[in-house]
Coordinates of C-alpha atoms in Angstrom, one line a residue:
X1 CA 0.0 0.0 0.0
X2 CA 1.2 3.6 -0.5
X3 CA 2.6 5.7 2.3
X4 CA 0.0 7.6 4.2
X5 CA 1.2 11.2 5.0
X6 CA 4.2 12.6 6.6
X7 CA 6.8 12.0 3.9
X8 CA 6.5 15.2 1.9
X9 CA 7.8 17.7 4.4
X10 CA 4.9 17.8 6.8
X11 CA 7.2 16.7 9.6
X12 CA 5.7 16.7 13.1
X13 CA 8.5 17.6 15.5
X14 CA 7.7 14.4 17.3
X15 CA 10.8 13.9 19.3
X16 CA 10.7 17.5 20.5
X17 CA 7.1 17.6 21.6
X18 CA 6.7 16.9 25.4
X19 CA 3.0 16.0 24.9
X20 CA 3.8 13.3 22.4
X21 CA 6.9 12.1 24.4
X22 CA 4.7 11.6 27.4
X23 CA 2.7 9.0 25.4
X24 CA 5.4 7.2 23.5
X25 CA 8.7 7.3 25.3
X26 CA 9.1 4.6 27.9
X27 CA 9.6 5.8 31.5
X28 CA 13.2 6.5 32.3
X29 CA 14.3 7.1 28.7
X30 CA 15.0 10.3 26.9
X31 CA 13.2 11.4 23.8
X32 CA 15.4 14.3 23.0
X33 CA 19.0 14.7 22.1
X34 CA 20.1 16.7 25.1
X35 CA 21.2 13.6 27.0
X36 CA 20.0 12.4 30.4
X37 CA 20.9 13.8 33.8
X38 CA 22.4 12.0 36.7
X39 CA 19.0 11.4 38.2
X40 CA 17.7 9.7 35.1
X41 CA 20.4 7.1 35.3
X42 CA 20.6 6.4 39.0
X43 CA 18.5 3.3 38.4
X44 CA 20.6 2.2 35.5
X45 CA 23.8 2.6 37.6
X46 CA 22.2 0.1 40.1
X47 CA 23.1 -2.4 37.4
X48 CA 26.4 -2.8 39.2
X49 CA 24.5 -5.1 41.5
X50 CA 23.5 -7.2 38.5
X51 CA 27.0 -7.9 37.3
X52 CA 28.0 -4.6 35.6
X53 CA 30.9 -2.8 37.0
X54 CA 29.9 0.5 38.6
X55 CA 30.7 3.7 36.7
X56 CA 30.3 7.3 37.8
X57 CA 28.1 9.0 35.3
X58 CA 26.9 12.6 35.2
X59 CA 25.5 12.8 31.6
X60 CA 25.1 9.9 29.3
X61 CA 25.0 9.7 25.5
X62 CA 22.2 11.4 23.7
X63 CA 19.5 8.8 23.1
X64 CA 16.0 9.0 21.7
X65 CA 13.6 6.0 22.1
X66 CA 10.1 5.6 20.8
X67 CA 7.5 2.8 20.8
X68 CA 4.3 2.8 18.8
X69 CA 2.6 0.6 21.4
X70 CA 1.9 3.8 23.3
X71 CA -0.3 5.1 20.5
X72 CA -3.7 4.0 19.3
X73 CA -3.4 1.3 16.5
X74 CA -4.8 3.7 13.9
X75 CA -2.1 6.3 14.5
X76 CA 0.9 4.0 14.7
X77 CA 1.9 3.6 11.0
X78 CA 1.8 7.3 10.2
X79 CA 3.8 8.0 13.3
X80 CA 6.4 5.4 12.3
X81 CA 6.9 7.1 8.9
X82 CA 7.5 10.4 10.7
X83 CA 10.1 8.7 13.0
X84 CA 11.9 7.2 10.0
X85 CA 11.9 10.5 8.2
X86 CA 13.3 12.3 11.2
X87 CA 15.8 9.8 12.4
X88 CA 16.9 8.5 9.0
X89 CA 15.6 9.9 5.6
X90 CA 12.1 10.4 4.2
X91 CA 10.8 7.4 2.3
X92 CA 7.7 5.8 1.1
X93 CA 6.9 2.9 3.4
X94 CA 4.2 0.2 3.0
X95 CA 3.5 -2.8 5.2
X96 CA 0.9 -5.6 5.4
X97 CA 0.8 -4.6 9.1
X98 CA -0.1 -1.0 8.6
X99 CA -3.4 -1.2 10.3
X100 CA -1.7 -2.0 13.6
X101 CA 2.0 -1.3 13.3
X102 CA 3.8 -2.5 16.4
X103 CA 7.3 -1.1 16.2
X104 CA 10.0 0.7 18.2
X105 CA 13.2 2.6 17.6
X106 CA 16.2 3.8 19.4
X107 CA 18.6 6.4 18.1
X108 CA 22.1 7.2 19.5
X109 CA 23.7 10.4 18.4
X110 CA 27.5 10.4 18.5
X111 CA 27.9 13.8 16.8
X112 CA 28.8 13.0 13.2
X113 CA 27.6 9.4 13.2
X114 CA 24.0 8.5 14.1
X115 CA 23.1 5.0 15.1
X116 CA 19.7 3.4 15.0
X117 CA 18.1 0.2 16.3
X118 CA 14.8 -0.6 14.7
X119 CA 12.1 -3.2 15.5
X120 CA 9.1 -3.7 13.2
X121 CA 7.0 -6.2 11.3
X122 CA 7.6 -6.8 7.5
X123 CA 7.8 -3.6 5.4
X124 CA 8.8 -2.3 2.0
X125 CA 10.6 1.0 1.6
X126 CA 11.3 3.3 -1.4
X127 CA 13.2 6.5 -1.6
X128 CA 12.0 8.2 -4.8
X129 CA 13.5 11.1 -6.8
X130 CA 10.6 13.4 -5.5
X131 CA 11.5 12.6 -1.9
X132 CA 15.2 13.2 -2.6
X133 CA 14.4 16.6 -4.0
X134 CA 12.4 17.5 -0.9
X135 CA 15.0 16.2 1.5
X136 CA 18.6 15.6 0.6
X137 CA 20.8 15.3 3.6
X138 CA 23.7 13.7 1.6
X139 CA 24.2 10.7 3.8
X140 CA 25.4 7.1 3.5
X141 CA 23.4 4.6 5.4
X142 CA 24.9 1.3 6.4
X143 CA 22.2 -1.3 7.5
X144 CA 22.7 -4.6 9.3
X145 CA 19.5 -6.8 9.6
X146 CA 19.7 -8.9 12.7
X147 CA 17.1 -11.4 11.5
X148 CA 14.8 -12.0 8.6
X149 CA 15.6 -11.8 4.9
X150 CA 15.1 -9.4 2.0
X151 CA 16.6 -7.4 -0.8
X152 CA 18.0 -3.9 -1.4
X153 CA 18.3 -2.2 -4.7
X154 CA 20.2 0.9 -6.0
X155 CA 22.0 1.9 -9.1
X156 CA 20.4 -1.0 -11.1
X157 CA 22.0 -3.4 -8.6
X158 CA 20.3 -5.7 -6.1
X159 CA 21.8 -7.3 -3.0
X160 CA 20.6 -9.7 -0.4
X161 CA 19.5 -8.4 3.1
X162 CA 20.3 -10.7 5.9
X163 CA 22.2 -11.1 9.2
X164 CA 25.4 -12.0 7.6
X165 CA 26.1 -8.7 5.9
X166 CA 25.8 -5.0 5.8
X167 CA 24.1 -3.1 3.0
X168 CA 25.4 0.3 1.9
X169 CA 22.9 2.9 0.6
X170 CA 23.5 6.5 -0.7
X171 CA 20.5 8.6 0.3
X172 CA 21.0 11.0 -2.6
X173 CA 20.1 8.3 -5.1
X174 CA 16.8 6.5 -5.5
X175 CA 16.7 3.1 -3.8
X176 CA 14.3 0.5 -2.4
X177 CA 14.3 -2.4 0.0
X178 CA 12.1 -5.2 1.2
X179 CA 12.5 -7.0 4.6
X180 CA 10.4 -9.9 5.7
X181 CA 10.6 -12.3 8.7
X182 CA 11.9 -15.9 8.4
X183 CA 9.7 -18.8 9.5
X184 CA 10.2 -18.0 13.1
X185 CA 7.7 -15.5 14.7
X186 CA 8.7 -12.2 16.2
X187 CA 9.6 -8.7 15.0
X188 CA 12.4 -7.8 12.6
X189 CA 15.4 -6.0 13.9
X190 CA 17.9 -3.8 12.0
X191 CA 20.8 -1.7 13.0
X192 CA 21.6 1.4 10.9
X193 CA 24.4 3.9 10.8
X194 CA 24.1 7.3 9.1
X195 CA 27.4 8.9 7.9
X196 CA 27.6 12.2 6.1
X197 CA 29.3 12.0 2.7
X198 CA 32.0 14.4 3.7
X199 CA 32.9 12.4 6.8
X200 CA 33.7 9.1 5.1
X201 CA 37.4 9.0 4.2
X202 CA 36.8 7.0 1.1
X203 CA 36.6 8.5 -2.5
X204 CA 33.0 8.7 -3.7
X205 CA 33.6 6.5 -6.7
X206 CA 34.9 3.8 -4.4
X207 CA 31.9 4.0 -2.1
X208 CA 29.6 3.9 -5.2
X209 CA 31.0 0.5 -6.2
X210 CA 29.6 -0.9 -2.9
X211 CA 26.0 0.4 -3.2
X212 CA 23.5 -2.4 -2.6
X213 CA 26.3 -5.0 -2.3
X214 CA 26.4 -7.4 0.7
X215 CA 29.4 -6.5 2.8
X216 CA 30.3 -9.4 5.3
X217 CA 29.5 -8.6 8.9
X218 CA 30.7 -11.9 10.3
X219 CA 34.4 -11.8 9.4
X220 CA 37.3 -9.4 9.5
X221 CA 36.6 -5.7 10.1
X222 CA 32.9 -6.2 9.4
X223 CA 32.6 -8.4 12.4
X224 CA 34.4 -5.9 14.6
X225 CA 32.1 -3.1 13.3
X226 CA 29.0 -5.2 13.9
X227 CA 30.1 -6.1 17.5
X228 CA 30.9 -2.4 18.2
X229 CA 27.5 -1.2 17.0
X230 CA 25.5 -3.9 18.8
X231 CA 27.2 -3.1 22.1
X232 CA 26.8 0.7 21.7
X233 CA 23.2 0.6 20.7
X234 CA 22.2 -2.0 23.4
X235 CA 24.0 -0.2 26.3
X236 CA 24.4 3.5 25.6
X237 CA 23.9 4.1 29.3
X238 CA 27.4 2.7 29.9
X239 CA 29.0 5.7 28.3
X240 CA 29.4 9.3 29.3
X241 CA 28.5 12.1 27.0
X242 CA 32.2 13.0 27.0
X243 CA 32.9 9.6 25.4
X244 CA 30.9 10.6 22.3
X245 CA 33.7 12.2 20.2
X246 CA 35.9 9.2 20.8
X247 CA 33.1 6.7 19.9
X248 CA 32.3 8.8 16.9
X249 CA 35.9 8.6 15.6
X250 CA 36.0 4.8 16.3
X251 CA 32.7 4.3 14.4
X252 CA 33.9 6.3 11.4
X253 CA 37.2 4.5 11.3
X254 CA 35.7 1.0 11.6
X255 CA 33.1 1.8 8.9
X256 CA 35.9 3.1 6.6
X257 CA 38.0 0.1 7.3
X258 CA 35.1 -2.3 6.6
X259 CA 34.3 -0.7 3.3
X260 CA 37.9 -0.4 2.2
X261 CA 38.6 -3.9 3.2
X262 CA 35.8 -5.2 1.0
X263 CA 37.3 -3.2 -1.9
X264 CA 40.9 -4.3 -1.0
X265 CA 41.7 -0.6 -0.8
X266 CA 42.9 -0.2 2.8
X267 CA 46.0 1.7 1.6
X268 CA 43.8 4.4 0.2
X269 CA 42.7 5.3 3.8
X270 CA 44.4 7.9 6.0
X271 CA 47.0 6.5 8.3
X272 CA 45.0 7.3 11.4
X273 CA 42.1 5.3 10.1
X274 CA 44.3 2.3 9.5
X275 CA 45.7 2.6 13.0
X276 CA 42.3 2.5 14.5
X277 CA 41.4 -0.6 12.5
X278 CA 44.6 -2.4 13.7
X279 CA 44.0 -1.4 17.3
X280 CA 40.4 -2.7 17.1
X281 CA 41.7 -6.0 15.7
X282 CA 44.2 -6.3 18.5
X283 CA 41.6 -5.5 21.2
X284 CA 39.3 -8.2 19.7
X285 CA 42.1 -10.8 19.7
X286 CA 42.9 -9.9 23.3
X287 CA 39.3 -10.4 24.4
X288 CA 39.3 -13.9 22.7
X289 CA 42.4 -14.9 24.7
X290 CA 41.7 -13.5 28.1
X291 CA 41.5 -17.0 29.7
X292 CA 45.1 -17.7 28.7
X293 CA 47.2 -17.0 31.9
X294 CA 50.2 -16.6 29.6
X295 CA 48.6 -13.6 27.7
X296 CA 51.2 -10.8 27.8
X297 CA 52.0 -7.8 25.6
X298 CA 54.8 -9.9 24.1
X299 CA 52.4 -12.7 23.1
X300 CA 50.0 -10.1 21.7
X301 CA 52.7 -8.4 19.7
X302 CA 54.0 -11.7 18.2
X303 CA 50.4 -12.7 17.2
X304 CA 50.1 -9.5 15.2
X305 CA 53.7 -9.5 13.7
X306 CA 54.6 -6.3 15.7
X307 CA 57.4 -5.4 17.9
X308 CA 56.5 -4.9 21.6
X309 CA 57.5 -1.3 21.2
X310 CA 55.2 -0.8 18.2
X311 CA 52.4 -2.5 20.0
X312 CA 52.7 -0.1 23.0
X313 CA 52.9 2.9 20.6
X314 CA 49.7 1.7 19.0
X315 CA 47.8 2.2 22.2
X316 CA 49.5 5.5 23.2
X317 CA 46.6 7.6 21.8
X318 CA 44.0 5.3 23.5
X319 CA 44.9 6.4 26.9
X320 CA 45.8 2.9 28.2
X321 CA 48.5 0.3 27.9
X322 CA 48.2 -3.3 26.6
X323 CA 48.8 -4.6 30.1
X324 CA 46.1 -2.4 31.6
X325 CA 43.7 -3.4 28.9
X326 CA 44.2 -7.1 29.6
X327 CA 43.9 -6.6 33.4
X328 CA 40.8 -4.4 33.1
X329 CA 39.0 -6.8 30.8
X330 CA 39.8 -9.8 33.0
X331 CA 38.6 -8.0 36.1
X332 CA 35.3 -6.9 34.4
X333 CA 34.7 -10.5 33.4
X334 CA 35.3 -11.7 37.0
X335 CA 33.0 -9.0 38.3
X336 CA 30.1 -10.2 36.0
X337 CA 30.7 -13.9 36.7
X338 CA 30.8 -13.4 40.5
X339 CA 27.4 -11.8 40.3
X340 CA 25.9 -14.5 38.0
X341 CA 23.5 -16.8 39.9
X342 CA 24.3 -19.5 37.4
X343 CA 27.9 -19.6 38.4
X344 CA 27.6 -19.7 42.2
X345 CA 28.8 -23.3 42.2
X346 CA 32.2 -22.1 41.2
X347 CA 34.6 -21.0 44.0
X348 CA 36.0 -17.4 43.7
X349 CA 39.4 -18.7 42.7
X350 CA 37.8 -20.9 40.0
X351 CA 36.1 -17.8 38.5
X352 CA 39.4 -15.9 38.6
X353 CA 41.1 -18.8 36.8
X354 CA 38.4 -18.7 34.1
X355 CA 39.7 -15.2 33.3
X356 CA 43.4 -16.0 33.4
X357 CA 44.3 -15.1 37.0
X358 CA 46.6 -17.7 38.4
X359 CA 47.6 -16.1 41.7
X360 CA 44.7 -15.8 44.2
X361 CA 46.3 -13.1 46.3
X362 CA 47.2 -11.0 43.3
X363 CA 43.6 -11.4 42.0
X364 CA 42.1 -10.3 45.3
X365 CA 44.3 -7.2 45.6
X366 CA 43.6 -6.2 42.0
X367 CA 39.8 -6.7 42.4
X368 CA 39.7 -4.6 45.6
X369 CA 41.8 -1.8 44.0
X370 CA 39.4 -1.7 41.0
X371 CA 36.0 -2.0 42.8
X372 CA 36.6 -1.1 46.4
X373 CA 35.6 -4.4 47.9
X374 CA 36.8 -8.0 47.9
X375 CA 35.6 -10.6 45.4
X376 CA 33.7 -12.5 48.2
X377 CA 32.1 -9.3 49.4
X378 CA 30.9 -8.5 45.8
X379 CA 29.5 -12.0 45.4
X380 CA 27.7 -11.8 48.8
X381 CA 26.2 -8.4 48.0
X382 CA 25.0 -9.7 44.6
X383 CA 23.3 -12.7 46.3
X384 CA 21.5 -10.4 48.7
X385 CA 20.1 -8.2 46.0

């Protein structure tokens, strides 16, 4: 069916309207882009009692969340089109579920890059020349469906939509897509990233070669990018607003690295972008080997064909060292596992060993220094709550 209203410039300022927000934004979440105050995240910081290390937060990342379930069924589809136009780009949308469109969205604004997490039933989308003339923000959109199947088309090319790959779209060119569920029931989910043309450090003709192509999201840089986006969209409350510029830069560099890698054009990227990509690969490798008690900077350097000096220089700009990165990741893993009811049959030293700590006394001292209480005290407190 054709779109019904809202896509030709009659934008309701939905996410800025307190009256609308009161109806559609779940309690405790923000519907504006000004961030949340300390009071709004007090409950979220209580997550430390559920296995998440405590973190002092004053203002978190700017997040907007909406859910059509808070509107009457007859208003939901039109509202959804307005949300898509505001948080992404204007498009003509149709769906077999338009009469009662159950959907939700979360947007995370990092500054240059905007992330989106979308849940919806089946739909078809078309961005026509007329809509482009009325609204042309000059963006690339990178989409990763988390389930379902479909197809995306642009520039007389068609590519598959599915969980194994990203799809790249240029919003200044007409395009269309169709997304439907697999046999299993439940809503469709998609992650999206919007990047201004000017911000992507890749020549336009190079990016054009990837439009509507399937870019692997389960190997190489694509897998790192997918994991980064999932974590950031799922838990934006774990980051301060002051983290946004750094996360913005990381997102841009991972996107550029993923696209350039698919083109075998990494050498065309600026040096700093390639450095970020290498650092991300090293960090991912470290996370996969934390259980190895022999994991040291020397081992990490050898695995990546680097000198130890080059490895340390790689992390100079990240504000940490390789040794500190290993230690912090291990301690965070222990913190979570000690609060996990399903792991209470394991002794404290067994949990520590799972994360590469061989010396019990050293582990206890490091844990207390990081969290202000002993491992046993943390476990006992988690059981009480």
